[in-house]
CSV table of C-alpha atoms in Angstrom, one decimal:
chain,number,residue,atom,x,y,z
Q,1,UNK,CA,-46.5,80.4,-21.9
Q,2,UNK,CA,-44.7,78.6,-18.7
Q,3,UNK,CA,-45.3,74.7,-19.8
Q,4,UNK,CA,-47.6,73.0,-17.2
Q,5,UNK,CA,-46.6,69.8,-15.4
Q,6,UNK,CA,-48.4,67.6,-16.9
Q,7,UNK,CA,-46.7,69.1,-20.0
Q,8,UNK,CA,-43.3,68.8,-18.3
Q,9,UNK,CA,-43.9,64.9,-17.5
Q,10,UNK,CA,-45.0,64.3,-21.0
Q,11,UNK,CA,-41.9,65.9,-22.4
Q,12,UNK,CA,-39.8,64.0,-19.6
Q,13,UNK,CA,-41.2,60.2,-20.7
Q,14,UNK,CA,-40.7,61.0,-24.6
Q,15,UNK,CA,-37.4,62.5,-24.0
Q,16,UNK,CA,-36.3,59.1,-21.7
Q,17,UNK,CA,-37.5,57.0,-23.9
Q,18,UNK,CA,-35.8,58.6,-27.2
Q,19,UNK,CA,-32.5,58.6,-24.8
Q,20,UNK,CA,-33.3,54.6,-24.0
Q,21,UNK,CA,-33.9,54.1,-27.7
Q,22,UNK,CA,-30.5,55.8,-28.7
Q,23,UNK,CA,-28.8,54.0,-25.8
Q,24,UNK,CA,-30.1,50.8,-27.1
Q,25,UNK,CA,-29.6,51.2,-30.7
Q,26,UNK,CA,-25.8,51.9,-29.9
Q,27,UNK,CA,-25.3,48.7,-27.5
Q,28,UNK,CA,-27.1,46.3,-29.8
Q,29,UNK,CA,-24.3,47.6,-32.8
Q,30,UNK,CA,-21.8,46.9,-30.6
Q,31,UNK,CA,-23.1,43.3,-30.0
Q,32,UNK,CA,-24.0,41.6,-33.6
Q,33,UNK,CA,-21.7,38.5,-33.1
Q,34,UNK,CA,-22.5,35.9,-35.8
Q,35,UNK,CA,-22.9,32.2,-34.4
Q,36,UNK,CA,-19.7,31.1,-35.7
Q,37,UNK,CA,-18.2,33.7,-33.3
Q,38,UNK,CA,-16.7,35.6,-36.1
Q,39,UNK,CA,-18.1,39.9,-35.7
Q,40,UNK,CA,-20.2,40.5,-38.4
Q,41,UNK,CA,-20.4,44.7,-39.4
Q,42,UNK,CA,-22.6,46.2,-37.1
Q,43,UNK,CA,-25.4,48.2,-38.9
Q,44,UNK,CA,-24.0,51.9,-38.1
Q,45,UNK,CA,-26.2,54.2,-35.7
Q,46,UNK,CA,-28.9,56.1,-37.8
Q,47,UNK,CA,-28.8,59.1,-36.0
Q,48,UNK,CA,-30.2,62.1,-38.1
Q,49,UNK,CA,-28.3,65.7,-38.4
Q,50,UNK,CA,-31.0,67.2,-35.7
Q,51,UNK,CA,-32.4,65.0,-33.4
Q,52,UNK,CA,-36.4,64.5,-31.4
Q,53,UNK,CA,-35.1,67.2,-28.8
Q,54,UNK,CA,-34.3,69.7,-31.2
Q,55,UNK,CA,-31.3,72.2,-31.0
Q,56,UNK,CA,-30.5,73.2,-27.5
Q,57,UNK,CA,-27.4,74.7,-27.8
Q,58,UNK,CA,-26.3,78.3,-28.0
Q,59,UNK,CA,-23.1,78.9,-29.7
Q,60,UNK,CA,-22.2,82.2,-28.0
Q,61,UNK,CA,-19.0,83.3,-29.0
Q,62,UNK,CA,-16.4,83.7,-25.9
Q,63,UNK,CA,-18.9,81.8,-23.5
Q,64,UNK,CA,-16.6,80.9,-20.6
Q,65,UNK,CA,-18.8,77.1,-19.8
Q,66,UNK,CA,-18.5,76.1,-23.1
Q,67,UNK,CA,-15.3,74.8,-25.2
Q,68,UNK,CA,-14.8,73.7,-29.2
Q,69,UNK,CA,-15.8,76.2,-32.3
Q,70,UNK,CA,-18.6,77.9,-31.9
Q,71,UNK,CA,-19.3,76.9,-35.4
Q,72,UNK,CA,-18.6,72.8,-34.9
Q,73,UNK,CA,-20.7,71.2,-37.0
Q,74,UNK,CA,-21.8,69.1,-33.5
Q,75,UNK,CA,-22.8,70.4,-30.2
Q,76,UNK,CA,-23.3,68.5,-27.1
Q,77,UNK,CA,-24.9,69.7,-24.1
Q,78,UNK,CA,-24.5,68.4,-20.7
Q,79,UNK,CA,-26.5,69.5,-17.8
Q,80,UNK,CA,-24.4,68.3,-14.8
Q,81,UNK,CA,-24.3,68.8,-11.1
Q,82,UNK,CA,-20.6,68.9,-9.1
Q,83,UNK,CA,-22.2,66.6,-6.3
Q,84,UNK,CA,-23.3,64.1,-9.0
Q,85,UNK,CA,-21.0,61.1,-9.2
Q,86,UNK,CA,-21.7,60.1,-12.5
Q,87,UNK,CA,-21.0,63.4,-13.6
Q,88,UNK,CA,-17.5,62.7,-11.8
Q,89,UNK,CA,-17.1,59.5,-13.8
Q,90,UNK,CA,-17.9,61.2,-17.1
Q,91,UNK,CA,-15.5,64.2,-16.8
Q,92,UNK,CA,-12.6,61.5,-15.5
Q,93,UNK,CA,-13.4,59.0,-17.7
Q,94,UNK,CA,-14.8,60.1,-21.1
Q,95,UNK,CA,-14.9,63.6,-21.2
Q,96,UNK,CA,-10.9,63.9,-22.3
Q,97,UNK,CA,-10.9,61.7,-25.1
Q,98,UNK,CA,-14.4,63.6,-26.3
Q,99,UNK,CA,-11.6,66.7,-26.6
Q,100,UNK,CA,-8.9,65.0,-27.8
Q,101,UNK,CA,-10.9,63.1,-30.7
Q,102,UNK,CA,-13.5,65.9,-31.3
Q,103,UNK,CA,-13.2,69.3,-29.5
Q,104,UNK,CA,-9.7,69.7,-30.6
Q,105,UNK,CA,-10.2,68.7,-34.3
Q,106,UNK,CA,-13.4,70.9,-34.4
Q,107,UNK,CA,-16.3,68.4,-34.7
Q,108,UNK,CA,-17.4,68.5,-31.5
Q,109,UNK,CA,-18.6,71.9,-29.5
Q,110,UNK,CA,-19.5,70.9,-25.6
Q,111,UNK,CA,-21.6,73.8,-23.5
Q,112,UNK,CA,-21.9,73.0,-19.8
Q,113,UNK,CA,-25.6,74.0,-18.4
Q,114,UNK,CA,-26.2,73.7,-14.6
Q,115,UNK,CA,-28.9,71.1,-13.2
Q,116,UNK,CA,-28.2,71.6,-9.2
Q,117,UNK,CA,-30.4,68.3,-8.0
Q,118,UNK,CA,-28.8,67.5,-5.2
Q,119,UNK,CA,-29.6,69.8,-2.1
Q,120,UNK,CA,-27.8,73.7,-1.5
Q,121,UNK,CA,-24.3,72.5,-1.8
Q,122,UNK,CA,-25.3,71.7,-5.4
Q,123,UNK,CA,-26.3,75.2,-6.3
Q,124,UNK,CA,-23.3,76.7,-4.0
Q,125,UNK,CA,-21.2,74.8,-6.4
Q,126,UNK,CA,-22.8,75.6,-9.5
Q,127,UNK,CA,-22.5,79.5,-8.3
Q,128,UNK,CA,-19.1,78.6,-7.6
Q,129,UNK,CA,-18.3,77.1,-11.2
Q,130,UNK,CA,-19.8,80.8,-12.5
Q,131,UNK,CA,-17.3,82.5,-10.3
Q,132,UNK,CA,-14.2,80.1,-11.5
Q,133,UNK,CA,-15.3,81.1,-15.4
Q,134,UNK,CA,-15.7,84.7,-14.5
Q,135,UNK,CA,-12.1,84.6,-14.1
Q,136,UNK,CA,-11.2,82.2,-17.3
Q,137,UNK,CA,-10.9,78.8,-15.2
Q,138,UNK,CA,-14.3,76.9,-15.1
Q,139,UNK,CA,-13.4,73.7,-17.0
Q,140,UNK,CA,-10.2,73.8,-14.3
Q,141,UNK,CA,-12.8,73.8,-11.9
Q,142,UNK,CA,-14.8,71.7,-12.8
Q,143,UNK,CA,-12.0,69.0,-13.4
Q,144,UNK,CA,-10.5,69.4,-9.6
Q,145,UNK,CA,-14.0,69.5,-7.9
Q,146,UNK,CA,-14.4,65.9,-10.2
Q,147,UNK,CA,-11.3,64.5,-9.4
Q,148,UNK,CA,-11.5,64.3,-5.8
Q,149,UNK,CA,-15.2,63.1,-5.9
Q,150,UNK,CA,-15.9,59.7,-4.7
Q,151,UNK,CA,-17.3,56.8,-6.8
Q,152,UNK,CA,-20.6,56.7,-4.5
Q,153,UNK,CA,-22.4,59.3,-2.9
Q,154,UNK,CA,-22.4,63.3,-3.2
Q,155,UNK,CA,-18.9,64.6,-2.0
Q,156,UNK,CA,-19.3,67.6,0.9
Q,157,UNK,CA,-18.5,71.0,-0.7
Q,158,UNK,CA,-18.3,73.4,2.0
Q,159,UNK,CA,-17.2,77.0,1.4
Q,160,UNK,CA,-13.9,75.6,2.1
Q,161,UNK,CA,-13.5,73.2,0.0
Q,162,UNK,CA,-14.7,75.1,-3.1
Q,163,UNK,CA,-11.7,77.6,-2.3
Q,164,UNK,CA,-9.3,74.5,-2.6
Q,165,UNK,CA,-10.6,73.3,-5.9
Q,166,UNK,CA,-10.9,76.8,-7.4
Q,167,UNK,CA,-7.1,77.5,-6.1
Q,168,UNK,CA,-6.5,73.7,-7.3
Q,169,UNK,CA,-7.5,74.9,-10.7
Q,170,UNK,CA,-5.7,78.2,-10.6
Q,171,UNK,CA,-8.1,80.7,-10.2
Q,172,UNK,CA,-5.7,83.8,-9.5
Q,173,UNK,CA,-7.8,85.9,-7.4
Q,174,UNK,CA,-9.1,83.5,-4.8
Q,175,UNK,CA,-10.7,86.4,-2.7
Q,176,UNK,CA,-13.0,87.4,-6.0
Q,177,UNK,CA,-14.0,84.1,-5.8
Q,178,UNK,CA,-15.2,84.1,-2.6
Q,179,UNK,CA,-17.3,87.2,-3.4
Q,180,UNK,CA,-18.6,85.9,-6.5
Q,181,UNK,CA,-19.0,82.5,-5.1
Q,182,UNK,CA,-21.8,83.9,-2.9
Q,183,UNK,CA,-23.2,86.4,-5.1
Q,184,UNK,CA,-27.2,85.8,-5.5
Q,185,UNK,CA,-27.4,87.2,-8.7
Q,186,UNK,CA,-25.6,84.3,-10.6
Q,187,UNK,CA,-28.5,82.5,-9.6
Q,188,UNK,CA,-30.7,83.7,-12.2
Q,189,UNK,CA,-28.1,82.3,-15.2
Q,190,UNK,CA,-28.3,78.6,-13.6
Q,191,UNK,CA,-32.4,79.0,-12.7
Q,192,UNK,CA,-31.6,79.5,-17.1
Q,193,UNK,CA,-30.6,76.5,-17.4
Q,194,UNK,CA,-32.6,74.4,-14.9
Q,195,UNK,CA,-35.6,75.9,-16.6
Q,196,UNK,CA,-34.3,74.5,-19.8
Q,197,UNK,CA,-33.6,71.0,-18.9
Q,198,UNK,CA,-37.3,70.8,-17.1
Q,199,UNK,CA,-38.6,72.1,-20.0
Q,200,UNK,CA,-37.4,68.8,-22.4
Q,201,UNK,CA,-37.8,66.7,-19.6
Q,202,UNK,CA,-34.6,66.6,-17.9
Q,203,UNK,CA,-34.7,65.6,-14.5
Q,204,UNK,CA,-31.8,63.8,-13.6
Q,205,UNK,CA,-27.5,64.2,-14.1
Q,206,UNK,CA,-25.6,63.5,-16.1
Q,207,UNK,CA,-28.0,64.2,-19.6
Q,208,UNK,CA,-26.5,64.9,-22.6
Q,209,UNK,CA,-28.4,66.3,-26.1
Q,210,UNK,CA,-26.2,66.1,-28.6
Q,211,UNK,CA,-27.8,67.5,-32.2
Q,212,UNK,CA,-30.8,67.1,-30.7
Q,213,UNK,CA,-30.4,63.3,-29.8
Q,214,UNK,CA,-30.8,62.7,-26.4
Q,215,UNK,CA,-28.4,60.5,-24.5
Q,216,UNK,CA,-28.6,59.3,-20.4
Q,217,UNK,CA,-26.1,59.0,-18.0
Q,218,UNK,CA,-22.5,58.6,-17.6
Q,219,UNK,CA,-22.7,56.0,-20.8
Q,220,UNK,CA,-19.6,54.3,-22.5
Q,221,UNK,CA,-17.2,56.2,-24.5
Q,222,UNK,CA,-18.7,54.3,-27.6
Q,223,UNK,CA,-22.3,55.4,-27.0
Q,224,UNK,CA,-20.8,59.1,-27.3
Q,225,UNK,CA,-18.4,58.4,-30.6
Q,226,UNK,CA,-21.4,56.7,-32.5
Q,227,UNK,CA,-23.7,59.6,-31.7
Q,228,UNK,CA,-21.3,62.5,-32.1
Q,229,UNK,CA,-20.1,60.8,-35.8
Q,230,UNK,CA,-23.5,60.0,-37.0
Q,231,UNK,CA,-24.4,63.6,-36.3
Q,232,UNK,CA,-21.5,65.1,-38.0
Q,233,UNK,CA,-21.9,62.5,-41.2
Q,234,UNK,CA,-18.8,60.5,-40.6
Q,235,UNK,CA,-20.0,57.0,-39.7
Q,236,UNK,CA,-18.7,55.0,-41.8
């Protein structure tokens, strides 16, 4: 049964206010300072192994948008838009160590769904993204398009300029891409995933569920490691 709007709002408010509560819970660990001025140990994060959104993820073997184990005992999904500048500030500034400190030891699993918010040039990008992983290179993509974005606003991505990212990221066949770039028929894989997001409430990007626990915008690298180690069982 398609969820109504009221439903969709309802789900939206309890699923910003788990993400506030999460976000809030994480920032007040990092901020017990006795009076003395000496830190006291911060209570760690009670996060619990699935959170209030439940599992979103989809742990399909070989899925080009998605990197770690398919089996890692953590998954975090991220519904992103390439015109989004926080997504930029994410994926320049938090999204390597993520890899380097989870994806690459195998805690953490990171699956990429498309939330296109931000006008046409948002969903010609996010077709664009599905052409880049059709031929192996959509995290290359989506590094170059994030690289050159700009701190504030929504960068222009013309036709163009999509070519130069995708050849920027080493997609070999750039004349596939084109094709593929403006092929209709990916749309129905990122109408997926917008269809998801509305359906917990997810109306703006970046948003993150990781386990089930709901995290908002382009947060400190801390806000991530607490979740992502509480959810695995590792907080200390």
């Amino acid at each position: 049964m398609t969820p109504t709007k009221q439903t969709i709002r309802t789900r939206r408010d309890l699923w910003l206010l788990g993400a506030l509560g999460v976000v809030v819970a994480v920032l007040l660990a990092f901020l017990v300072v006795d009076r003395t001025g000496t830190d006291e140990t911060a209570e760690p994060v009670s996060t619990p192994q699935m959170g209030p959104v439940g599992d979103r993820s989809r742990r399909i073997d070989g899925d080009p948008i998605a990197i770690g184990a398919v089996d890692a005992p953590v998954v975090m999904v991220a519904y992103s838009d390439y015109r989004c500048p926080f997504c930029a500030k994410f994926s320049r500034d938090t999204e390597p160590t993520l890899v380097d400190k989870y994806v690459d030891e195998g805690i953490l699993r990171i699956e990429w769904r498309d939330l296109p918010i931000f006008g046409d040039q948002s969903m010609a990008a996010a077709r664009a993204g599905r052409a880049a992983a059709a031929q192996g290179k959509f995290w290359e993509f989506g590094t170059a398009v994030y690289a050159s974005s700009p701190d504030r606003g929504h960068p222009d991505l013309t036709p163009e300029a999509l070519r130069s990212f995708a050849a920027a990221a080493g997609v070999p066949d750039l004349d596939r891409f084109d094709r593929q770039a403006a092929d209709p028929s990916l749309d129905q894989d990122i109408y997926a995933d917008v269809l998801e997001a509305n359906t917990i409430g997810v109306s703006s990007t970046p948003s993150f569920v990781i386990n089930g626990t709901p995290i908002l915008g382009a947060q400190p690298l801390g806000v991530f490691e607490q979740v992502i180690e509480a959810a695995a069982g590792t907080t200390p």
